[in-house]
N, CA, C and O of each residue as an XYZ file, in Angstrom:
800
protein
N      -9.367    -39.427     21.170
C      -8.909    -39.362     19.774
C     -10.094    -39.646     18.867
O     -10.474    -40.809     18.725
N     -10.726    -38.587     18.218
C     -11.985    -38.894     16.723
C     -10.867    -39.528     15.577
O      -9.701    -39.923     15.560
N     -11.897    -39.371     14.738
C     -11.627    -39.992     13.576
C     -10.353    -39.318     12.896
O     -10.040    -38.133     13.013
N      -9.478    -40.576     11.949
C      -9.000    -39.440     10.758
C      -7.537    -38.503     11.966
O      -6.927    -37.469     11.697
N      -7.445    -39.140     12.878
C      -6.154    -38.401     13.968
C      -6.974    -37.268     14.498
O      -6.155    -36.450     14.919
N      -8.042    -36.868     14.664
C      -8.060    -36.139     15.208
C      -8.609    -36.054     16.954
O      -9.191    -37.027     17.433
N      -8.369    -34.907     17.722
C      -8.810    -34.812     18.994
C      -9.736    -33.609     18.912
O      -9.465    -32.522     18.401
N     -11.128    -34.057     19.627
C     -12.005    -33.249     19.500
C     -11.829    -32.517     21.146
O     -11.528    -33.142     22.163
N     -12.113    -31.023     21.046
C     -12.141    -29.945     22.353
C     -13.119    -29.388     22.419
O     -13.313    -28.504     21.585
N     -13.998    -29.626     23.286
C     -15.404    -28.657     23.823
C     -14.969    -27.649     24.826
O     -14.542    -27.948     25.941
N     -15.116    -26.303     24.318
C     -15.099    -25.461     25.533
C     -16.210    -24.218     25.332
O     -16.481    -23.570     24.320
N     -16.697    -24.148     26.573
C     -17.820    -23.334     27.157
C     -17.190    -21.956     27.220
O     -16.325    -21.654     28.042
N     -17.800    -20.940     26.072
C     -17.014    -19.370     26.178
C     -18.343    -18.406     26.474
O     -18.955    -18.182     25.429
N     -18.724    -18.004     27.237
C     -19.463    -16.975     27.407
C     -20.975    -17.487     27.223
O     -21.821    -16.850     26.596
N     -21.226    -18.849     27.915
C     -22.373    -19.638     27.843
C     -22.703    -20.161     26.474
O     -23.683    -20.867     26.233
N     -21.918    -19.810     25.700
C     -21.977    -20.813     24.343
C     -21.163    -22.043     23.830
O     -19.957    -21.832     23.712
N     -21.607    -23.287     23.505
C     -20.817    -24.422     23.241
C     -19.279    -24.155     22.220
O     -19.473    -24.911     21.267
N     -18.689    -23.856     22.122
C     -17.536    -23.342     20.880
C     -16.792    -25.112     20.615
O     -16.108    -25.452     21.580
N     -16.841    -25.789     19.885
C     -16.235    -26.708     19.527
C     -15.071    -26.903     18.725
O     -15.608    -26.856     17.618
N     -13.712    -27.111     18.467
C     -12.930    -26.973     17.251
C     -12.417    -28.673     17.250
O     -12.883    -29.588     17.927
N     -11.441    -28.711     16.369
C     -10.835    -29.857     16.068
C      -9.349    -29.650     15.632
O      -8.947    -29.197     14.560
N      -8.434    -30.198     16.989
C      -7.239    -30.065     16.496
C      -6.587    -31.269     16.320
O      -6.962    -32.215     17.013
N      -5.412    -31.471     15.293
C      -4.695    -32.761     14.719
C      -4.115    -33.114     15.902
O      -3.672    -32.165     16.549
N      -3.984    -34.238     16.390
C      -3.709    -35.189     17.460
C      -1.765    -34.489     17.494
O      -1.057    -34.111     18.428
N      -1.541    -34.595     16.094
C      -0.153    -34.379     15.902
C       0.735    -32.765     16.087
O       1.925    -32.488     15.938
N      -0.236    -32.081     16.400
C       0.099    -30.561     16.512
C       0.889    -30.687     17.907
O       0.736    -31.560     18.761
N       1.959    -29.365     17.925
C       2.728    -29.343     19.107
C       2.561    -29.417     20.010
O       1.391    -29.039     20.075
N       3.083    -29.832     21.696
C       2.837    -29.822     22.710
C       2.628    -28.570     23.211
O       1.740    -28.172     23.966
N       3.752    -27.860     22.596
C       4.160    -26.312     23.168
C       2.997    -25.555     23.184
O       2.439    -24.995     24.128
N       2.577    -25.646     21.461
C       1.221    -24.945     20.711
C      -0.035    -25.105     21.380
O      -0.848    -24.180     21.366
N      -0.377    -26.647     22.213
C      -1.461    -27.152     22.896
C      -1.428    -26.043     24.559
O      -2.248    -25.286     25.080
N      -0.263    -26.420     24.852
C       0.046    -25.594     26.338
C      -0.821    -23.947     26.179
O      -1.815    -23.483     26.737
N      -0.072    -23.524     25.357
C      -0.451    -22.450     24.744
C      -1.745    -21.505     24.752
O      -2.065    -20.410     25.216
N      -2.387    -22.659     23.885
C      -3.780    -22.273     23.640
C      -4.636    -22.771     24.996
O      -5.574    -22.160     25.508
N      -4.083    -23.993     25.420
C      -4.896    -24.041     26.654
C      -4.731    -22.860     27.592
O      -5.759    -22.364     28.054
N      -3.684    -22.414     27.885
C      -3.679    -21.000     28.716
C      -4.286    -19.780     28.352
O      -4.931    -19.026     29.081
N      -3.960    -19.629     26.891
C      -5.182    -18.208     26.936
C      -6.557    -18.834     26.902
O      -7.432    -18.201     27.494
N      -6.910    -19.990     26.302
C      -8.586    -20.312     27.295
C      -8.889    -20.107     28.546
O      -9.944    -19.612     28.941
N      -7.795    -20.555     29.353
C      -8.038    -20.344     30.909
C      -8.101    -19.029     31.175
O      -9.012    -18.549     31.850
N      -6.943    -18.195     30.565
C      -7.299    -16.569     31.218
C      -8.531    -15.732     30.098
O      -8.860    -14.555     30.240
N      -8.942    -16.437     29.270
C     -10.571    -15.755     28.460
C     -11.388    -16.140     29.312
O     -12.468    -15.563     29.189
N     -11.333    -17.104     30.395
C     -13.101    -17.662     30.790
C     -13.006    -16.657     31.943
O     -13.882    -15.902     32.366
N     -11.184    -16.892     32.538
C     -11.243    -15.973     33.705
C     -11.984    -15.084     33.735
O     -12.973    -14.974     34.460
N     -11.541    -14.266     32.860
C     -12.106    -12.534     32.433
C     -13.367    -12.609     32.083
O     -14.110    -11.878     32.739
N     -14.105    -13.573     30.854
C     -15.414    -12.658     30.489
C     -16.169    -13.858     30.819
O     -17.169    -13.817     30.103
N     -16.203    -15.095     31.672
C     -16.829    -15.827     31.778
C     -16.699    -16.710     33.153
O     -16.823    -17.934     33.110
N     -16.438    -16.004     34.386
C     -16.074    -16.545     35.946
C     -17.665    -17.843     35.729
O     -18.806    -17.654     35.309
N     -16.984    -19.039     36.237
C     -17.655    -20.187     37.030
C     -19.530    -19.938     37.605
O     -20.579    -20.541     37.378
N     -19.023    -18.360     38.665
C     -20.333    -18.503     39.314
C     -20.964    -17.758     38.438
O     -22.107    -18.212     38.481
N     -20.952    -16.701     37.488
C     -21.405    -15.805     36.896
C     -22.484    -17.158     35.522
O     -23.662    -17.233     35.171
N     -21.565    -17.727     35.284
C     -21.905    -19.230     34.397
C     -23.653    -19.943     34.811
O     -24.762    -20.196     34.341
N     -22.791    -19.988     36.067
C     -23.723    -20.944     37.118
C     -25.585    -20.114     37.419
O     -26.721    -20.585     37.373
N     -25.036    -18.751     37.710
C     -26.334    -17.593     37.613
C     -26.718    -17.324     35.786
O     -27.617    -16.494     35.646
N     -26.373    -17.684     34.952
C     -26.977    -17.316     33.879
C     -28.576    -17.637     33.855
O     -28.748    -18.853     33.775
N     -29.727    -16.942     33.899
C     -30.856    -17.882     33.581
C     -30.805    -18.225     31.559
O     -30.197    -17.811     30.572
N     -31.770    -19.129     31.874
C     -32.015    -19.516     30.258
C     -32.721    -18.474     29.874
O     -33.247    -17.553     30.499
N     -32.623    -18.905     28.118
C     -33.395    -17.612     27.176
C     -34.824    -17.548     27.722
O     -35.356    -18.652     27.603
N     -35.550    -16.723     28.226
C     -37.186    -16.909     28.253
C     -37.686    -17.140     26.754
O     -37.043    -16.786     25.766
N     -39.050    -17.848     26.720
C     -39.906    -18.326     26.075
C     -40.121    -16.471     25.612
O     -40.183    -15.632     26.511
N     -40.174    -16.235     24.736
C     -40.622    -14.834     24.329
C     -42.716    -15.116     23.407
O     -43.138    -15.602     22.358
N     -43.204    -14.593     24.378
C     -44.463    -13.627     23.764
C     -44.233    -12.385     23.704
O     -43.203    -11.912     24.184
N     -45.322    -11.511     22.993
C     -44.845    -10.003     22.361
C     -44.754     -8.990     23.182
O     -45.322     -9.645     24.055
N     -44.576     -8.074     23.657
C     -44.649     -6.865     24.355
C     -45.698     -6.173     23.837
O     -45.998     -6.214     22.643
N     -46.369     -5.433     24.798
C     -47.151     -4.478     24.271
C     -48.781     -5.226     23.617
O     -49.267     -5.003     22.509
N     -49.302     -6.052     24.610
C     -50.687     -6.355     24.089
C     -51.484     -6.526     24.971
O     -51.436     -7.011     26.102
N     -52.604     -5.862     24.051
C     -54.015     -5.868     25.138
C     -54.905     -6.763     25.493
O     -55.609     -7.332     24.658
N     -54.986     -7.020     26.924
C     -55.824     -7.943     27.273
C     -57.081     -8.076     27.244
O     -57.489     -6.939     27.482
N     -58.297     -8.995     27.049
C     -59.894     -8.197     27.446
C     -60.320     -9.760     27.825
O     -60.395    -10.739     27.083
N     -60.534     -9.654     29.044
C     -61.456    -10.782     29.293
C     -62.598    -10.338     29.349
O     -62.835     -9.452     30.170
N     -63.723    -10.876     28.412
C     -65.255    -10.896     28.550
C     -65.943    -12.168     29.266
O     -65.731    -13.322     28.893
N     -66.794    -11.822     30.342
C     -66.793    -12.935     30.891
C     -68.252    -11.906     32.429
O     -68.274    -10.787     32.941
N     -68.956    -12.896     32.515
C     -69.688    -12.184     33.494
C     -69.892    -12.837     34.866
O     -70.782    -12.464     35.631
N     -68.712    -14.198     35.255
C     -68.253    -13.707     36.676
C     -67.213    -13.322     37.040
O     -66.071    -13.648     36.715
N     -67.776    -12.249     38.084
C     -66.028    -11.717     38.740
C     -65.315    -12.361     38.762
O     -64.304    -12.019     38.146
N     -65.284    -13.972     39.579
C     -63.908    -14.891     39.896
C     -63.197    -15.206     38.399
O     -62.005    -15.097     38.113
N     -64.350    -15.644     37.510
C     -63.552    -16.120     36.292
C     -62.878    -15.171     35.425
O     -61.999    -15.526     34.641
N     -63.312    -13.847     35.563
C     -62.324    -13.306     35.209
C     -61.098    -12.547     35.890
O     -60.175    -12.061     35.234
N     -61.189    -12.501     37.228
C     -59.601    -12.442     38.022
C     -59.192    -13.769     37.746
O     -57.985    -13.772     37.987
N     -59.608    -15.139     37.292
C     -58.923    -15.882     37.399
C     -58.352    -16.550     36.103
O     -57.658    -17.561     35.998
N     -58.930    -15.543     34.969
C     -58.435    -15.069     33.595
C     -56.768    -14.448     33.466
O     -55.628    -14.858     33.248
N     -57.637    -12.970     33.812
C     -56.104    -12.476     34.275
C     -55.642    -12.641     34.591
O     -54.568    -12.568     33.994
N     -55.599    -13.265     36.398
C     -54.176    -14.062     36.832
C     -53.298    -15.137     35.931
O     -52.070    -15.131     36.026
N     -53.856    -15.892     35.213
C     -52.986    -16.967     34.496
C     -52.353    -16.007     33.451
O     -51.123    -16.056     33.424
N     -53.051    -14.986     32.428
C     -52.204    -14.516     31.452
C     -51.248    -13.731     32.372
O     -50.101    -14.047     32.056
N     -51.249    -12.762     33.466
C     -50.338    -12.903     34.101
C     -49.176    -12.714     34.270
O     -48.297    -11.862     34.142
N     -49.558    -14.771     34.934
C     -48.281    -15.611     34.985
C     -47.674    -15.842     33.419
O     -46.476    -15.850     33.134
N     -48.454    -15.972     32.765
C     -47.654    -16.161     31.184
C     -46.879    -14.973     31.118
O     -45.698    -15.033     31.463
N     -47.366    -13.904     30.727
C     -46.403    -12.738     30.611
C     -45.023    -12.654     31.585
O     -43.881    -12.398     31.204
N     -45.515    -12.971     33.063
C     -44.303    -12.750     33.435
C     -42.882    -14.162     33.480
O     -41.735    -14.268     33.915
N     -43.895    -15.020     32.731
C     -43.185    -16.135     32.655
C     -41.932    -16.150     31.163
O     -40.850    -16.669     30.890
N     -42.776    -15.374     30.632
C     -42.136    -15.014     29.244
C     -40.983    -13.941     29.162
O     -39.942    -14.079     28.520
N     -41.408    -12.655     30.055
C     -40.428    -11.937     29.996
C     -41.099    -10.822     29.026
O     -40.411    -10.015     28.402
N     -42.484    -10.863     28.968
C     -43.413     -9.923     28.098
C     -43.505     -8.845     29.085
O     -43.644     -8.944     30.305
N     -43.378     -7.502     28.145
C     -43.538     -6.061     28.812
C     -44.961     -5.357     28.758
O     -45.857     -6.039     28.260
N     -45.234     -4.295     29.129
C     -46.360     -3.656     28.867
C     -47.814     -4.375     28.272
O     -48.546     -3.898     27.404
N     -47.990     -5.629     28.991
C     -49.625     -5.849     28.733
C     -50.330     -4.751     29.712
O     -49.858     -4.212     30.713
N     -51.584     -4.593     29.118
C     -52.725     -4.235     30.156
C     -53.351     -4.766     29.792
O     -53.234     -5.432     28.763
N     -54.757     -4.639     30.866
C     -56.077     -5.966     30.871
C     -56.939     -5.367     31.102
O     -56.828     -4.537     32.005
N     -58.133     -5.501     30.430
C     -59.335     -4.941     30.846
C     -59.955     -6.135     31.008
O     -59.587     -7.188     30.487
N     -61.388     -5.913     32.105
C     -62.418     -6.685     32.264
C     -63.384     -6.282     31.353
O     -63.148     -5.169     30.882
N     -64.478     -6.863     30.917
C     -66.133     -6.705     30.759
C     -66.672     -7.893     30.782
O     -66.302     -8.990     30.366
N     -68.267     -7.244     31.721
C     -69.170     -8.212     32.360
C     -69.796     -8.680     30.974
O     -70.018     -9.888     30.899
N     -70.091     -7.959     29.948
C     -71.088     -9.061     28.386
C     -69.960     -7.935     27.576
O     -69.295     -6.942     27.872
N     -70.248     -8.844     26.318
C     -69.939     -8.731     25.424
C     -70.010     -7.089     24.854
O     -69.102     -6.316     24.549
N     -71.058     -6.974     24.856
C     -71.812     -5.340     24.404
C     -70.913     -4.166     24.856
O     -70.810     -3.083     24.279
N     -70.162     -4.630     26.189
C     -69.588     -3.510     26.874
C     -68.409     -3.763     26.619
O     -67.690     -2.988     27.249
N     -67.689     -4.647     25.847
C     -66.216     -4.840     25.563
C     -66.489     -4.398     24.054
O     -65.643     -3.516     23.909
N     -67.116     -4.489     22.960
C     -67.362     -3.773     21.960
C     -66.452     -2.667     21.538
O     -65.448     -2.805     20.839
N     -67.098     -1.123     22.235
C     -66.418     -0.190     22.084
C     -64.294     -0.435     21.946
O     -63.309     -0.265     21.227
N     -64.645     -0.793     22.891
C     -62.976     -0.971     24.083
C     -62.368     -1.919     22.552
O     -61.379     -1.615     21.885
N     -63.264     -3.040     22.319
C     -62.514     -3.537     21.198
C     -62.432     -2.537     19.634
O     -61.570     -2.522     18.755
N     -63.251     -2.049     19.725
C     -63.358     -1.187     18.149
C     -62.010     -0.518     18.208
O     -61.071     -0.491     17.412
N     -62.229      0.085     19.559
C     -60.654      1.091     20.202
C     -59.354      0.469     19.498
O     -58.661      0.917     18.584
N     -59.283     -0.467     20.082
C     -58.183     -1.379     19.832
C     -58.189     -1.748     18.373
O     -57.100     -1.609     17.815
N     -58.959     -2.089     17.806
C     -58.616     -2.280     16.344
C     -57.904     -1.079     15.330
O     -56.891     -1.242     14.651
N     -58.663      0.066     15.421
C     -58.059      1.322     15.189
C     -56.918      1.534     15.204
O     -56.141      1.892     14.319
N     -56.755      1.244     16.555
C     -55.169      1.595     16.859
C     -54.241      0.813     16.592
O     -53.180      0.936     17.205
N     -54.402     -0.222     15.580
C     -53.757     -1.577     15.215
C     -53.081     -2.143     16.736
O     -51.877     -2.391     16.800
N     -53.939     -2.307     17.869
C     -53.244     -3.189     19.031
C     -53.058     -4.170     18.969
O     -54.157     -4.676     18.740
N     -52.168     -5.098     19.027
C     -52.302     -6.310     19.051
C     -53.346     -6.727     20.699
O     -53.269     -6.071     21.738
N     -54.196     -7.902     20.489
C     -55.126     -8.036     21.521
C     -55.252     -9.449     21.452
O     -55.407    -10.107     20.423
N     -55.161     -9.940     22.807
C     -55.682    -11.329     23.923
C     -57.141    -10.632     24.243
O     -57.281     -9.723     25.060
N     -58.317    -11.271     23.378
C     -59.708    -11.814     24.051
C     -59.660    -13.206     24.580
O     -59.261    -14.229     24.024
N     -60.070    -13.057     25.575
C     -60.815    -13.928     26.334
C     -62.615    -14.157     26.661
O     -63.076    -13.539     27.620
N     -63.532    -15.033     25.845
C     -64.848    -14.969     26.054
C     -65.308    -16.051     26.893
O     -64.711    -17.096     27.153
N     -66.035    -15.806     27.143
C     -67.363    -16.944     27.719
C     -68.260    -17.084     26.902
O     -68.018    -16.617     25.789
N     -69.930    -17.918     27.156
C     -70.439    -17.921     26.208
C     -72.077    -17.186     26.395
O     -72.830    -16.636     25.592
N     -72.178    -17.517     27.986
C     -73.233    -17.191     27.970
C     -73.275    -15.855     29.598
O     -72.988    -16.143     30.760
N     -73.733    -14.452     29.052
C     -73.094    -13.512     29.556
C     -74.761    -12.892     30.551
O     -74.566    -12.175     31.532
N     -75.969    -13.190     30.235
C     -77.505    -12.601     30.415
C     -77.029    -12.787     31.932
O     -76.620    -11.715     32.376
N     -76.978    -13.602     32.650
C     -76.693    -13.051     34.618
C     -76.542    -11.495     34.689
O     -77.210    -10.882     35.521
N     -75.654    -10.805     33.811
C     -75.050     -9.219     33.630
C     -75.977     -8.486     32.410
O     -75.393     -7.605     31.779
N     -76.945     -8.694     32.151
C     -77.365     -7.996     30.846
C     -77.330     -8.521     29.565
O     -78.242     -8.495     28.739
N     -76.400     -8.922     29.467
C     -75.776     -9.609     28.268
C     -76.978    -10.246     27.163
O     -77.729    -11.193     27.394
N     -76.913     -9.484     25.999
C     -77.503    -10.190     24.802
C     -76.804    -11.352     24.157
O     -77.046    -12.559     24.152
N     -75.623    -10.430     23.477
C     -74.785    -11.608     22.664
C     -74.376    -12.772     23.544
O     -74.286    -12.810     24.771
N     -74.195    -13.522     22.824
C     -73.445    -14.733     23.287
C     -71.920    -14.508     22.939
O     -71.464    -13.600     22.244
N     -71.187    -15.584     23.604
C     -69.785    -15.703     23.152
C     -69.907    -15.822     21.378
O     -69.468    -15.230     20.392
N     -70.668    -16.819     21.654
C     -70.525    -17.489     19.978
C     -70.765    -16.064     18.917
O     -70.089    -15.928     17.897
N     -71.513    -15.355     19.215
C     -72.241    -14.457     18.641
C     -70.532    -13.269     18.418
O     -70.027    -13.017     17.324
N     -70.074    -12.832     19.603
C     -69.086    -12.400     19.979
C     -68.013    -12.770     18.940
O     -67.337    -11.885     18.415
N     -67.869    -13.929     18.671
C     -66.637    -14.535     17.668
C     -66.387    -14.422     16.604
O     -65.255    -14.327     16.131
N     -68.102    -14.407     15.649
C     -68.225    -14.047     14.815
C     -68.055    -12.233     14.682
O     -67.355    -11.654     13.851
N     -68.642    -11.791     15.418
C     -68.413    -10.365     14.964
C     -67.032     -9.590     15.125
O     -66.723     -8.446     14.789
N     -66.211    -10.726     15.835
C     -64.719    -10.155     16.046
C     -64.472    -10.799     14.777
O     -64.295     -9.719     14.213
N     -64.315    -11.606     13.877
C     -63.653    -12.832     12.354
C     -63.980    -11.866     11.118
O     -63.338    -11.352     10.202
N     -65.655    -11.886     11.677
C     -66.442    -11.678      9.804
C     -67.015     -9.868     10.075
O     -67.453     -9.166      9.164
N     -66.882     -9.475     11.345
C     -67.126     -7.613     10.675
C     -65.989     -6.797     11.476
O     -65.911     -5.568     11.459
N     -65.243     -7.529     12.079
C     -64.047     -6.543     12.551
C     -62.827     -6.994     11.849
O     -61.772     -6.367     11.765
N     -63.059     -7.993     11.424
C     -61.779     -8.392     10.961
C     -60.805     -8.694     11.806
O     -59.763     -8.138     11.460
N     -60.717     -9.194     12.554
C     -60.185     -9.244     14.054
C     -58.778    -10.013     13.641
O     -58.764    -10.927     12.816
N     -57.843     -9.627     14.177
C     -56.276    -10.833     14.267
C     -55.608    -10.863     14.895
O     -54.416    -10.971     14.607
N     -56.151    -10.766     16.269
C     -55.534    -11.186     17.490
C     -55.646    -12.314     18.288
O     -54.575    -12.661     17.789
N     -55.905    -13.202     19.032
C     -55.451    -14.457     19.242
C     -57.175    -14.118     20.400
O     -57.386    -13.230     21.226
N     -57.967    -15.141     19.980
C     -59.420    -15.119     20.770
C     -59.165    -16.812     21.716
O     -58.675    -17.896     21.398
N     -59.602    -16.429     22.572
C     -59.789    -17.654     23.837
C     -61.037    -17.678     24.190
O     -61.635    -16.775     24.775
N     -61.758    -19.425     23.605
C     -62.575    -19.323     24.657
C     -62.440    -19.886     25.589
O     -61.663    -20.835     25.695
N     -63.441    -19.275     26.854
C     -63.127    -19.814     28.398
C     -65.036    -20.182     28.681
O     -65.897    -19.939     29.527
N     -64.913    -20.852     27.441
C     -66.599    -21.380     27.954
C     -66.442    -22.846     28.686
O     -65.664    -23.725     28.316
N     -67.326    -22.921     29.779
C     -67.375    -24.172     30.133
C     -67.387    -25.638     29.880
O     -66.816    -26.667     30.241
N     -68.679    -25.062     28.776
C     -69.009    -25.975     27.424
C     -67.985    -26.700     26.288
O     -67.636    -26.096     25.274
N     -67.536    -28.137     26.614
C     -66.377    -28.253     25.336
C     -67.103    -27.930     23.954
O     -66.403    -27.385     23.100
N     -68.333    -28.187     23.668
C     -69.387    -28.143     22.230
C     -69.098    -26.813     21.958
O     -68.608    -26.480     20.879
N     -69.476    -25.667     23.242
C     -68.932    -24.624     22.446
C     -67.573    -24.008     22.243
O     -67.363    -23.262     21.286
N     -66.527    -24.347     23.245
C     -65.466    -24.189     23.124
C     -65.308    -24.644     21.394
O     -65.052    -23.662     20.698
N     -65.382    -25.502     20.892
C     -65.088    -26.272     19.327
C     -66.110    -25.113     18.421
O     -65.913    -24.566     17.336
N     -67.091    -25.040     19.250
C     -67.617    -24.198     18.068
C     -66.973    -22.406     17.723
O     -66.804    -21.659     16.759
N     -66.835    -22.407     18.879
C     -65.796    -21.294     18.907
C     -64.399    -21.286     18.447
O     -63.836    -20.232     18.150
N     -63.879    -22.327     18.386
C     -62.417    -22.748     17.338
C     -63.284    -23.022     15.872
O     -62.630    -22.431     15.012
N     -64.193    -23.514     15.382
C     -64.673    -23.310     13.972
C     -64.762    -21.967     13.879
O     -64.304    -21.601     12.797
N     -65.143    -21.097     14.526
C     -65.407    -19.838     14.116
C     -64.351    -18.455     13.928
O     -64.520    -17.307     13.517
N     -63.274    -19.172     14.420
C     -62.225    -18.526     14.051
C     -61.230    -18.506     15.300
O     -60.095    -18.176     14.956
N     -61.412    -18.863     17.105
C     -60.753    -18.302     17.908
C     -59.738    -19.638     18.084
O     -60.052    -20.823     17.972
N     -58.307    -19.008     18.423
C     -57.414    -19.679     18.530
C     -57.276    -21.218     19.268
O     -57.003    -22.381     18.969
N     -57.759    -20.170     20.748
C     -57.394    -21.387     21.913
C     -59.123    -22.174     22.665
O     -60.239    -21.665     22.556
N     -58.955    -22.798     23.002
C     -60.055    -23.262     23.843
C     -59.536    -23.771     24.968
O     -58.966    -24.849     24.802
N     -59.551    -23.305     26.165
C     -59.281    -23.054     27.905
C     -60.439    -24.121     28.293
O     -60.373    -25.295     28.656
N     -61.283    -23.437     28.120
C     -62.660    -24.729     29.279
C     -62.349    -24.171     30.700
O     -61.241    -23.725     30.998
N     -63.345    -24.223     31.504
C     -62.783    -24.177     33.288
C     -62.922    -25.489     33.176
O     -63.556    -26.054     32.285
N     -61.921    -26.375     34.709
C     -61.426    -24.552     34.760
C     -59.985    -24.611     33.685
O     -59.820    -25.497     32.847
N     -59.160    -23.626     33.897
C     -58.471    -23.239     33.148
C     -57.272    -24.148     33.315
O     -57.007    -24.799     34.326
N     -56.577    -24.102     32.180
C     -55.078    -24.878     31.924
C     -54.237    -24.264     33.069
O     -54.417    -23.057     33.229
N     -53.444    -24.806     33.809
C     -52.074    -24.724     34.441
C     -51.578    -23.764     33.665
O     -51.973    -23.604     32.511
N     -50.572    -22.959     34.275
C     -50.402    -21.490     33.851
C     -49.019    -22.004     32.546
O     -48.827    -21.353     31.519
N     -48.279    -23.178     32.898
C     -47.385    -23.758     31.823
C     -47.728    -23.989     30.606
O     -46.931    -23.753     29.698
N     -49.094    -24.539     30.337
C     -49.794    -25.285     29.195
C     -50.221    -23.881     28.409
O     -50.137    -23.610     27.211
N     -50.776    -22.981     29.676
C     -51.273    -21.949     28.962
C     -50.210    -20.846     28.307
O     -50.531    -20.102     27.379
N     -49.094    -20.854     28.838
C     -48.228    -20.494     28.080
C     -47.741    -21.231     27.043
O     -47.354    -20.522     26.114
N     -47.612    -22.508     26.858
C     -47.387    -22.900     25.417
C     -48.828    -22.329     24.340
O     -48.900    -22.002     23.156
N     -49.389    -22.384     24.969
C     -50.779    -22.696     23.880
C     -50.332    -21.500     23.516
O     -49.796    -21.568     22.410
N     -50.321    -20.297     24.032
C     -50.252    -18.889     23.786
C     -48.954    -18.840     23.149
O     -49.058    -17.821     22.465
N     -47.859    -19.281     22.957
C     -46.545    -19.257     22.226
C     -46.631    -19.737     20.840
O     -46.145    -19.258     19.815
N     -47.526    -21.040     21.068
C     -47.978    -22.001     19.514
C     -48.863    -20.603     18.949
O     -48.118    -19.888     18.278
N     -50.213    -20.079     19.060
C     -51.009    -19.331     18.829
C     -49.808    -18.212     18.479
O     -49.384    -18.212     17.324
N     -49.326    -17.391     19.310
C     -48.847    -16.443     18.633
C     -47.886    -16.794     17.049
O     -48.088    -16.198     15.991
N     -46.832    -17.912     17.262
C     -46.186    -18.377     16.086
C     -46.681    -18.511     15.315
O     -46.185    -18.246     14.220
N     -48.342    -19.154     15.475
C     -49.117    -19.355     14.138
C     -49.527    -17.924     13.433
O     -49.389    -17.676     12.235
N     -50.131    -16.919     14.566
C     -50.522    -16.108     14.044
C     -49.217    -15.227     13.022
O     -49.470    -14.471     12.084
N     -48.025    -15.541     13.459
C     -47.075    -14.706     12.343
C     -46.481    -15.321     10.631
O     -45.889    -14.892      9.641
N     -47.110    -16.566     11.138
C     -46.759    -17.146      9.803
C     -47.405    -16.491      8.650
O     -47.182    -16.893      7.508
């Protein structure tokens, strides 16, 4: 019995909480009643085990975005891609693809591509790329994605370095990873916070 005569009823309709409030003093008959067509509504559009198999809402990131890890070792960047991934498929995100490049210079083009085509895009950098050729630096990289591409897609760095990881968040990129990399959970929040921010 709540407040004021009343009796409060929780019932579960189709995985949603439905709450009402009926007067303590309402009919027996009327109570019988309504309790029976509840029982034959859950029957029908809401069976026990069907309840029991519902998964929860996924964490939603966007469909449809391009990946680029820049980075000039092989492992670190399969081990780039593997975590975004697991995010995507943790999310319930459709149609990513991923490209690799060993420096910066050679993800360029691939990024100009993508801007054009208004893609939404996941970079991933490192900082220091010369093992592969590599002129630019990450840092160098960050800036020319902020201040001449105009870039607004969500930049990660995956430099080793925390000094430059920070200097690379002054310069405009979202996340800072570090190796090794965040647990594929963390890295899906970070990437959920980052995207929310980016829509505000």
């Amino acid at each position: 019995m709540g407040r004021n005569g009343f009796t409060r009823f929780v019932f579960g309709i189709s995985g949603q909480l439905v709450r009402a409030d009926r007067r303590a003093s309402a009919a027996r008959a009327d109570n019988l009643a309504r309790r029976q067509d509840y029982v034959e509504l859950v029957a029908v559009a809401s069976p026990p085990a069907a309840l029991k198999a519902a998964p929860a809402d996924p964490k939603s990131l966007p469909d449809n975005v391009a990946v680029v890890v820049v980075d000039d070792s092989a492992l670190n960047r399969k081990c780039a891609v593997r975590s975004l991934q697991r995010c995507q498929a943790a999310s319930g995100a459709n149609d990513w693809e991923y490209s690799q490049f060993e420096t910066f210079e050679a993800a360029q083009p691939f990024l100009l591509k993508m801007h054009e085509a208004d893609k939404l895009v996941v970079v991933c950098v490192d900082e220091n790329m010369d093992s592969r050729g590599g002129v630019m630096t990450g840092t160098m990289g960050v800036k020319w994605l902020v201040e001449e591409l105009g870039f607004s897609g969500i930049i990660v760095s995956t430099s080793g370095d925390p000094d430059v990881g920070r200097r690379h968040i002054e310069l405009g990129a979202a996340l800072n990873w570090g190796k090794p990399l965040p647990r594929h959970s963390r890295a899906l929040d970070d990437l959920l916070a980052a995207f929310a921010l980016r829509a505000c």
